[in-house]
CSV table of C-alpha atoms in Angstrom, one decimal:
chain,number,residue,atom,x,y,z
A,1,MET,CA,-19.6,23.0,22.9
A,2,LYS,CA,-17.2,22.4,25.8
A,3,GLY,CA,-20.0,20.9,27.9
A,4,LEU,CA,-20.6,18.1,25.3
A,5,GLY,CA,-17.4,16.4,26.4
A,6,ASN,CA,-17.5,12.6,26.8
A,7,TYR,CA,-21.2,12.4,25.8
A,8,LEU,CA,-20.4,13.6,22.3
A,9,LYS,CA,-17.4,11.3,22.0
A,10,GLU,CA,-19.6,8.2,22.9
A,11,LYS,CA,-22.3,9.3,20.5
A,12,ILE,CA,-19.6,9.5,17.7
A,13,ARG,CA,-18.3,6.1,18.6
A,14,ASP,CA,-21.7,4.5,18.5
A,15,PHE,CA,-22.6,6.2,15.2
A,16,ALA,CA,-19.2,5.2,13.6
A,17,ARG,CA,-19.7,1.6,14.6
A,18,SER,CA,-23.2,1.6,13.0
A,19,ILE,CA,-21.7,2.6,9.6
A,20,GLY,CA,-18.8,0.1,9.6
A,21,LEU,CA,-16.1,2.0,11.5
A,22,PRO,CA,-15.7,0.0,14.7
A,23,ILE,CA,-12.2,1.3,15.4
A,24,PHE,CA,-12.2,4.8,16.9
A,25,GLY,CA,-10.0,7.1,19.1
A,26,VAL,CA,-9.3,10.7,19.7
A,27,THR,CA,-6.1,12.6,19.8
A,28,SER,CA,-5.3,16.3,20.0
A,29,SER,CA,-4.1,18.5,17.1
A,30,ASP,CA,-0.8,19.0,19.0
A,31,PRO,CA,2.5,18.5,17.0
A,32,LEU,CA,4.1,15.1,16.7
A,33,GLU,CA,7.3,16.6,17.8
A,34,CYS,CA,9.2,13.4,18.5
A,35,LEU,CA,8.5,12.2,15.0
A,36,GLU,CA,10.0,15.1,13.1
A,37,PRO,CA,13.7,14.1,13.7
A,38,VAL,CA,12.8,10.5,12.9
A,39,LEU,CA,11.4,11.5,9.5
A,40,GLU,CA,14.3,13.9,8.8
A,41,LYS,CA,16.8,11.0,9.5
A,42,ARG,CA,14.8,8.7,7.2
A,43,ARG,CA,14.9,11.2,4.4
A,44,ALA,CA,18.6,11.7,4.9
A,45,LEU,CA,19.2,8.0,4.7
A,46,LYS,CA,16.8,7.7,1.7
A,47,LEU,CA,14.5,5.3,3.5
A,48,ASP,CA,11.4,7.2,2.7
A,49,SER,CA,9.1,6.4,-0.2
A,50,PRO,CA,9.0,8.3,-3.5
A,51,PHE,CA,5.6,9.6,-2.5
A,52,GLU,CA,7.0,11.4,0.5
A,53,LYS,CA,9.7,13.4,-1.3
A,54,ASN,CA,7.6,16.5,-1.9
A,55,TRP,CA,6.0,16.6,1.5
A,56,GLN,CA,7.2,19.0,4.1
A,57,ILE,CA,8.1,17.1,7.2
A,58,GLU,CA,7.2,20.0,9.6
A,59,LYS,CA,3.8,20.3,7.9
A,60,ARG,CA,3.2,16.5,8.2
A,61,CYS,CA,3.9,16.5,11.9
A,62,ARG,CA,2.1,19.7,12.8
A,63,PRO,CA,-1.6,19.5,11.9
A,64,ARG,CA,-2.3,23.1,12.8
A,65,LYS,CA,0.2,24.3,10.1
A,66,SER,CA,-2.6,23.3,7.7
A,67,PHE,CA,-5.6,23.6,9.9
A,68,PRO,CA,-5.0,26.5,12.5
A,69,TRP,CA,-8.6,26.0,13.8
A,70,ALA,CA,-8.1,22.3,14.6
A,71,ARG,CA,-8.6,21.2,18.3
A,72,SER,CA,-9.0,17.4,18.1
A,73,ILE,CA,-8.4,14.7,15.5
A,74,LEU,CA,-10.9,11.8,15.3
A,75,CYS,CA,-9.1,8.7,14.1
A,76,PHE,CA,-11.1,5.8,12.6
A,77,GLY,CA,-10.2,2.3,11.4
A,78,MET,CA,-12.2,0.3,8.8
A,79,PRO,CA,-11.4,-3.4,8.8
A,80,TYR,CA,-10.8,-5.4,5.6
A,81,GLY,CA,-9.2,-8.6,4.5
A,82,GLU,CA,-11.7,-11.5,5.1
A,83,TYR,CA,-12.5,-13.8,2.2
A,84,GLU,CA,-15.0,-16.6,2.0
A,85,ASP,CA,-12.9,-18.6,-0.5
A,86,GLU,CA,-9.4,-18.0,0.9
A,87,ASP,CA,-7.7,-20.8,-1.1
A,88,ASN,CA,-8.9,-19.4,-4.4
A,89,ARG,CA,-8.0,-15.8,-3.7
A,90,GLU,CA,-5.8,-14.3,-6.3
A,91,LYS,CA,-2.6,-13.8,-4.4
A,92,ILE,CA,-0.9,-11.6,-7.0
A,93,PHE,CA,-2.8,-8.7,-5.4
A,94,ALA,CA,-2.7,-7.5,-1.8
A,95,ARG,CA,-5.9,-8.0,0.0
A,96,TYR,CA,-6.8,-4.3,0.1
A,97,ALA,CA,-6.5,-4.2,-3.7
A,98,LEU,CA,-9.4,-6.6,-4.1
A,99,VAL,CA,-12.0,-4.5,-2.4
A,100,LYS,CA,-13.6,-1.3,-3.4
A,101,ASP,CA,-11.2,1.6,-3.3
A,102,TYR,CA,-10.8,2.5,0.4
A,103,HIS,CA,-10.2,6.1,-0.4
A,104,ILE,CA,-13.8,6.3,-1.8
A,105,VAL,CA,-15.5,4.1,0.8
A,106,MET,CA,-13.8,5.6,3.8
A,107,ARG,CA,-14.3,9.2,2.7
A,108,GLU,CA,-18.0,8.6,2.2
A,109,LYS,CA,-18.3,7.1,5.7
A,110,LEU,CA,-16.3,10.0,7.2
A,111,LYS,CA,-18.6,12.5,5.5
A,112,LYS,CA,-21.5,10.9,7.3
A,113,VAL,CA,-19.6,11.2,10.6
A,114,GLY,CA,-19.0,14.9,9.9
A,115,ALA,CA,-22.6,15.5,9.0
A,116,TYR,CA,-23.7,13.6,12.1
A,117,ILE,CA,-21.5,15.7,14.5
A,118,LYS,CA,-22.6,19.0,12.8
A,119,LYS,CA,-26.2,18.0,13.5
A,120,LEU,CA,-25.4,17.5,17.1
A,121,VAL,CA,-23.2,20.6,17.8
A,122,GLY,CA,-24.5,23.2,15.3
A,123,GLU,CA,-23.4,25.3,12.4
A,124,ASN,CA,-20.2,26.5,14.0
A,125,PHE,CA,-18.8,23.0,13.7
A,126,ARG,CA,-15.9,22.8,11.3
A,127,TYR,CA,-14.1,19.7,10.0
A,128,HIS,CA,-11.8,18.3,7.4
A,129,ILE,CA,-11.5,14.7,6.2
A,130,CYS,CA,-8.2,12.9,5.5
A,131,VAL,CA,-8.0,9.5,3.9
A,132,ASP,CA,-4.4,8.8,2.7
A,133,SER,CA,-4.6,11.9,0.6
A,134,PHE,CA,-3.2,14.7,2.8
A,135,PRO,CA,0.4,14.7,4.1
A,136,ILE,CA,-0.3,14.2,7.8
A,137,VAL,CA,1.3,11.1,9.5
A,138,GLU,CA,-1.9,9.1,9.9
A,139,ARG,CA,-0.4,6.1,11.5
A,140,ALA,CA,1.3,8.1,14.2
A,141,LEU,CA,-1.9,10.0,15.0
A,142,ALA,CA,-3.8,6.8,15.1
A,143,TYR,CA,-1.3,5.3,17.5
A,144,ARG,CA,-1.5,8.4,19.7
A,145,ALA,CA,-5.3,8.0,19.6
A,146,GLY,CA,-5.0,4.4,21.0
A,147,LEU,CA,-6.2,2.6,17.8
A,148,GLY,CA,-3.3,0.1,18.1
A,149,TRP,CA,0.4,-0.6,18.8
A,150,TYR,CA,3.3,-0.7,16.4
A,151,GLY,CA,4.4,-4.0,15.0
A,152,LYS,CA,8.1,-4.6,14.1
A,153,ASN,CA,6.9,-4.3,10.4
A,154,CYS,CA,6.0,-0.7,11.3
A,155,LEU,CA,2.2,-1.4,10.8
A,156,LEU,CA,-0.4,-0.6,13.4
A,157,TYR,CA,-2.0,-3.5,15.1
A,158,ASN,CA,-5.5,-3.3,16.7
A,159,PRO,CA,-6.2,-5.8,19.4
A,160,GLN,CA,-9.3,-7.1,17.6
A,161,TYR,CA,-8.5,-6.7,13.9
A,162,GLY,CA,-4.7,-7.1,13.8
A,163,SER,CA,-3.2,-5.0,11.0
A,164,TRP,CA,-6.1,-5.5,8.5
A,165,PHE,CA,-7.7,-2.1,8.7
A,166,PHE,CA,-7.7,1.2,6.8
A,167,LEU,CA,-7.1,4.6,8.5
A,168,GLY,CA,-9.0,7.8,8.1
A,169,GLU,CA,-9.3,11.0,10.1
A,170,VAL,CA,-11.8,13.8,10.8
A,171,ILE,CA,-10.0,17.0,12.0
A,172,VAL,CA,-12.4,19.1,14.0
A,173,ASN,CA,-12.6,22.5,15.7
A,174,ILE,CA,-14.0,21.2,19.0
A,175,PRO,CA,-12.0,19.7,21.9
A,176,LEU,CA,-12.8,16.1,22.9
A,177,GLU,CA,-11.3,13.9,25.6
A,178,GLU,CA,-8.1,12.3,24.2
A,179,ASP,CA,-7.5,8.6,24.3
A,180,GLU,CA,-4.2,7.1,25.5
A,181,PRO,CA,-1.8,5.1,23.3
A,182,LEU,CA,-1.9,1.3,23.9
A,183,ASP,CA,1.1,0.6,26.1
A,184,ARG,CA,2.0,-2.9,25.0
A,185,ASP,CA,4.8,-4.8,23.3
A,186,GLY,CA,2.7,-7.0,21.1
A,187,CYS,CA,5.6,-8.5,19.2
A,188,LYS,CA,7.9,-9.5,22.1
A,189,LYS,CA,10.6,-11.7,20.7
A,190,CYS,CA,8.8,-12.6,17.4
A,191,GLU,CA,10.6,-11.6,14.2
A,192,GLU,CA,8.5,-13.5,11.6
A,193,CYS,CA,7.9,-10.4,9.5
A,194,ILE,CA,11.6,-9.5,9.4
A,195,LYS,CA,12.6,-13.0,8.3
A,196,ALA,CA,9.8,-13.3,5.7
A,197,CYS,CA,10.4,-10.0,3.9
A,198,PRO,CA,11.9,-11.0,0.5
A,199,THR,CA,13.7,-7.7,-0.1
A,200,GLY,CA,14.9,-7.0,3.4
A,201,ALA,CA,12.8,-3.9,3.5
A,202,ILE,CA,12.3,-4.4,7.2
A,203,ARG,CA,15.8,-3.5,8.1
A,204,GLN,CA,15.4,-4.3,11.8
A,205,ALA,CA,12.6,-4.1,14.3
A,206,TYR,CA,10.5,-0.9,13.7
A,207,SER,CA,12.7,0.3,10.9
A,208,LEU,CA,11.5,0.1,7.3
A,209,ASP,CA,13.3,1.0,4.0
A,210,ALA,CA,10.2,2.0,2.0
A,211,ARG,CA,12.1,2.0,-1.3
A,212,LYS,CA,12.7,-1.8,-0.9
A,213,CYS,CA,9.1,-2.5,0.2
A,214,ILE,CA,7.3,-4.5,-2.4
A,215,SER,CA,4.0,-2.7,-1.7
A,216,CYS,CA,5.7,0.6,-2.4
A,217,ILE,CA,7.6,-0.7,-5.4
A,218,THR,CA,4.5,-2.0,-7.1
A,219,GLN,CA,2.9,1.5,-6.8
A,220,SER,CA,5.9,3.7,-7.7
A,221,PRO,CA,6.2,5.1,-11.2
A,222,GLY,CA,9.1,4.4,-13.5
A,223,TYR,CA,11.6,1.6,-13.9
A,224,ILE,CA,11.8,-1.0,-11.1
A,225,PRO,CA,15.4,-1.4,-9.9
A,226,LEU,CA,17.0,-4.5,-11.4
A,227,GLU,CA,18.2,-5.8,-8.0
A,228,LEU,CA,14.6,-5.9,-6.7
A,229,ARG,CA,12.7,-7.5,-9.6
A,230,GLU,CA,13.4,-11.1,-8.8
A,231,LYS,CA,12.6,-10.6,-5.1
A,232,MET,CA,9.1,-9.2,-6.0
A,233,GLY,CA,7.9,-12.7,-6.8
A,234,TYR,CA,4.4,-12.6,-8.3
A,235,TRP,CA,3.1,-9.5,-6.6
A,236,ILE,CA,1.3,-7.2,-9.0
A,237,TYR,CA,0.0,-4.6,-6.6
A,238,GLY,CA,0.8,-4.4,-2.9
A,239,CYS,CA,2.3,-7.1,-0.7
A,240,ASP,CA,0.8,-8.9,2.3
A,241,ILE,CA,3.8,-11.1,3.3
A,242,CYS,CA,4.7,-9.4,6.6
A,243,GLN,CA,1.0,-9.4,7.6
A,244,GLU,CA,0.2,-12.9,6.5
A,245,VAL,CA,3.0,-14.4,8.6
A,246,CYS,CA,2.1,-12.4,11.7
A,247,PRO,CA,0.6,-14.4,14.6
A,248,HIS,CA,-1.6,-11.4,15.5
A,249,ASN,CA,-3.4,-11.7,12.1
A,250,GLY,CA,-4.9,-15.1,12.7
A,251,LYS,CA,-3.9,-18.3,10.8
A,252,ARG,CA,-0.2,-18.3,10.1
A,253,ARG,CA,0.9,-19.0,6.6
A,254,SER,CA,4.2,-20.2,5.2
A,255,ASN,CA,6.0,-17.8,2.9
A,256,ASP,CA,5.6,-20.3,0.0
A,257,SER,CA,1.8,-20.2,0.2
A,258,LEU,CA,1.8,-16.5,-0.5
A,259,TYR,CA,2.7,-17.1,-4.1
A,260,SER,CA,1.2,-18.4,-7.3
A,261,THR,CA,-1.4,-21.0,-8.1
A,262,ASP,CA,-0.9,-23.2,-11.1
A,263,ASP,CA,-2.4,-20.8,-13.6
A,264,THR,CA,-0.5,-17.7,-12.4
A,265,ALA,CA,1.5,-17.3,-15.6
A,266,TYR,CA,-1.7,-17.3,-17.7
A,267,LYS,CA,-3.3,-14.7,-15.4
A,268,LEU,CA,-0.2,-12.5,-15.9
A,269,ILE,CA,-0.4,-12.9,-19.6
A,270,GLU,CA,-4.0,-11.8,-19.5
A,271,LEU,CA,-3.0,-8.7,-17.5
A,272,LEU,CA,-0.2,-7.9,-19.9
A,273,ASN,CA,-2.6,-8.0,-22.9
A,274,ILE,CA,-5.5,-6.2,-21.2
A,275,THR,CA,-6.8,-3.2,-23.1
A,276,GLU,CA,-7.5,0.2,-21.5
A,277,GLU,CA,-11.2,-0.4,-21.9
A,278,GLN,CA,-11.0,-3.9,-20.4
A,279,PHE,CA,-8.8,-2.6,-17.5
A,280,ARG,CA,-11.3,0.1,-16.5
A,281,GLU,CA,-14.2,-2.3,-16.8
A,282,LYS,CA,-12.6,-5.0,-14.7
A,283,TYR,CA,-10.9,-2.8,-12.0
A,284,SER,CA,-13.1,0.3,-11.9
A,285,GLY,CA,-13.6,1.4,-8.3
A,286,THR,CA,-10.5,-0.3,-7.0
A,287,VAL,CA,-7.0,1.1,-6.2
A,288,LEU,CA,-5.7,-0.7,-9.3
A,289,CYS,CA,-7.4,2.0,-11.4
A,290,TRP,CA,-5.6,4.6,-9.3
A,291,ALA,CA,-2.3,3.0,-10.2
A,292,GLY,CA,-3.2,2.8,-13.9
A,293,ARG,CA,-2.8,0.2,-16.6
A,294,SER,CA,0.8,1.0,-17.4
A,295,ILE,CA,2.0,0.3,-13.9
A,296,ILE,CA,0.0,-2.9,-13.5
A,297,ARG,CA,1.3,-4.2,-16.9
A,298,ARG,CA,4.8,-3.3,-15.9
A,299,ASN,CA,4.5,-5.3,-12.7
A,300,ALA,CA,2.9,-8.2,-14.5
A,301,ALA,CA,5.9,-8.4,-16.8
A,302,VAL,CA,8.2,-8.7,-13.9
A,303,ALA,CA,6.0,-11.3,-12.2
A,304,LEU,CA,5.9,-13.4,-15.5
A,305,GLY,CA,9.7,-13.3,-15.6
A,306,ASN,CA,9.7,-14.9,-12.1
A,307,THR,CA,7.4,-17.8,-13.0
A,308,GLY,CA,10.2,-19.7,-14.8
A,309,LYS,CA,7.8,-20.7,-17.6
A,310,GLN,CA,9.8,-20.4,-20.8
A,311,GLU,CA,6.8,-21.7,-22.8
A,312,CYS,CA,5.2,-18.3,-22.2
A,313,ILE,CA,7.8,-16.4,-24.2
A,314,PRO,CA,6.0,-16.6,-27.6
A,315,ARG,CA,2.8,-15.3,-26.0
A,316,VAL,CA,4.5,-12.0,-24.9
A,317,GLU,CA,6.9,-11.5,-27.8
A,318,HIS,CA,4.6,-8.8,-29.3
A,319,LEU,CA,4.9,-6.8,-26.1
A,320,LEU,CA,8.5,-6.0,-27.0
A,321,TYR,CA,6.9,-3.7,-29.6
A,322,ASP,CA,4.2,-2.3,-27.3
A,323,GLU,CA,3.5,1.4,-27.4
A,324,ASP,CA,4.4,1.8,-23.7
A,325,PRO,CA,8.2,1.9,-23.2
A,326,LEU,CA,7.7,0.8,-19.6
A,327,VAL,CA,6.0,-2.4,-20.7
A,328,ARG,CA,8.6,-3.0,-23.5
A,329,ALA,CA,11.5,-2.6,-21.0
A,330,HIS,CA,10.1,-4.9,-18.3
A,331,THR,CA,8.9,-7.5,-20.8
A,332,ALA,CA,12.5,-7.6,-22.1
A,333,TRP,CA,13.7,-8.3,-18.6
A,334,ALA,CA,11.1,-11.0,-18.2
A,335,VAL,CA,12.1,-12.7,-21.5
A,336,GLY,CA,15.7,-12.6,-20.5
A,337,LYS,CA,15.0,-14.0,-17.1
A,338,LEU,CA,13.0,-16.8,-18.6
A,339,GLY,CA,16.0,-17.4,-20.9
A,340,GLY,CA,16.7,-20.0,-23.6
A,341,VAL,CA,17.6,-19.8,-27.3
A,342,ILE,CA,14.2,-18.4,-28.3
A,343,ALA,CA,14.6,-15.6,-25.8
A,344,ALA,CA,17.9,-14.5,-27.2
A,345,GLU,CA,16.6,-14.5,-30.8
A,346,ILE,CA,13.5,-12.4,-30.1
A,347,LEU,CA,15.5,-10.0,-27.9
A,348,ARG,CA,18.1,-9.4,-30.6
A,349,LYS,CA,15.3,-8.8,-33.1
A,350,ALA,CA,13.6,-6.3,-30.8
A,351,TYR,CA,16.9,-4.5,-30.1
A,352,GLY,CA,17.3,-3.8,-33.8
A,353,SER,CA,14.1,-1.8,-34.1
A,354,GLU,CA,14.1,-0.2,-30.6
A,355,LYS,CA,14.6,3.6,-30.6
A,356,ASP,CA,14.3,4.4,-26.9
A,357,SER,CA,17.7,4.4,-25.2
A,358,ALA,CA,16.5,3.3,-21.8
A,359,VAL,CA,14.6,0.3,-23.4
A,360,LYS,CA,17.7,-0.6,-25.4
A,361,LYS,CA,19.7,-0.7,-22.2
A,362,GLU,CA,17.1,-3.1,-20.7
A,363,ILE,CA,17.3,-5.3,-23.7
A,364,GLU,CA,21.1,-5.4,-23.5
A,365,ASN,CA,20.8,-6.5,-19.9
A,366,ALA,CA,18.2,-9.1,-20.8
A,367,LEU,CA,20.4,-10.5,-23.5
A,368,SER,CA,23.2,-10.9,-20.9
A,369,MET,CA,20.9,-13.2,-18.9
A,370,THR,CA,20.1,-15.6,-21.7
C-alpha cells in the first residue's frame, strides 16, 4: 500500500469530484496539540457550545485515541448555498437548513469514497466516516489539510467556495501524502462579520462565544436566555449574517436585508401552529427534523415577538395553553414583547391557570414588559 502514494490520492480526488465533493485535502492522524490548550481555555471561560460540554478535549484533538489504527485523514468539502430565486428565499432559516440534511447526503457520498478506495487497495483497507457526528475537531483538521483559511468569524474559507461548504472526513489506515495549510490572511483589515453580529458572539477576530451565537442558540435545548431573544431577530434555525456580509462570499448584503419579508409574521404563526404530522411531512430529510418541532416552535415564538405586529396576538393566544411548556413560555415572552392592553389581559388570564413554575416566571416577566 505504501507504493500507491500520490497516484492513489489523485484517484481519490478525481472520484470525489465526480460525486459532488470538489474540495479535498489530506492530513495526518497526528494530534492537534496546539489546539488542546485553546479548547481548555474556551471551556474555562464558558465560550464553548452546550453540545461540547460532554466531549473530552484530549479525545477531540487526538484522533488515534479513538482510532489507534489511523494513519491519514481525508477531509472533504461539499458546497451549498446557491438559490435560483434568492429574493424569495425564506430568510428565517439559514441556507444549510433549506437543503437535504447534510449529515445524510455527505455520509452517503463518503461511503462511496470508502468503497472506492477499498476496491483499489484491497480488503486490508480500514476506514471510518465522520460527518459532524463524532467529537473530532473537523474544522481544524480541514484547515491542516489545506481546505481553506480561517476567517475572523472562525469559519473556514475555501478560495473557490467561500465559507459555503459542509465538512466530512474519512479516517483511513493507509498513509497518504499530506497537504499543507493555506498560508494566507484572507480577511486583512476587514471586520464586517464582527460589526454585523447582532449578539456580539464574535468577541474579536478569531474568537467566538458559541453561547451567544444565534446559530447555536436556535439549536440548543431549553429556555433561550432573556438577554439574547430580541437580538435573534427572525432566525428560526441557524444564522447566516456573518457569512452574508463577508466579501469572500460574493455579493455583499446589508444587515437589514437578512431579515423578514412582509409576510414573515404569518409564516411564523404557521410554524407555531404546525402539527407533528405536518412538521414531519414538510421538513422530513432536513436538519429541522433533527432539531424537532418543539425547538422550532420555541424559536418561532421568539421571532414573532420581534416582528412588532400586535395584531398577531389573538392568533397565538391559544399557545399560552399549549401542551409544550417551552412553547407556552416563549409565547408569553412574545406576547409581552408585542405589548398593549390585550397582551396584558391574556397574560394575566394564562398566569391564573399555569401550573409550571418556570412558565409562570416567564409570564411574570412578560407582564412587566406590557
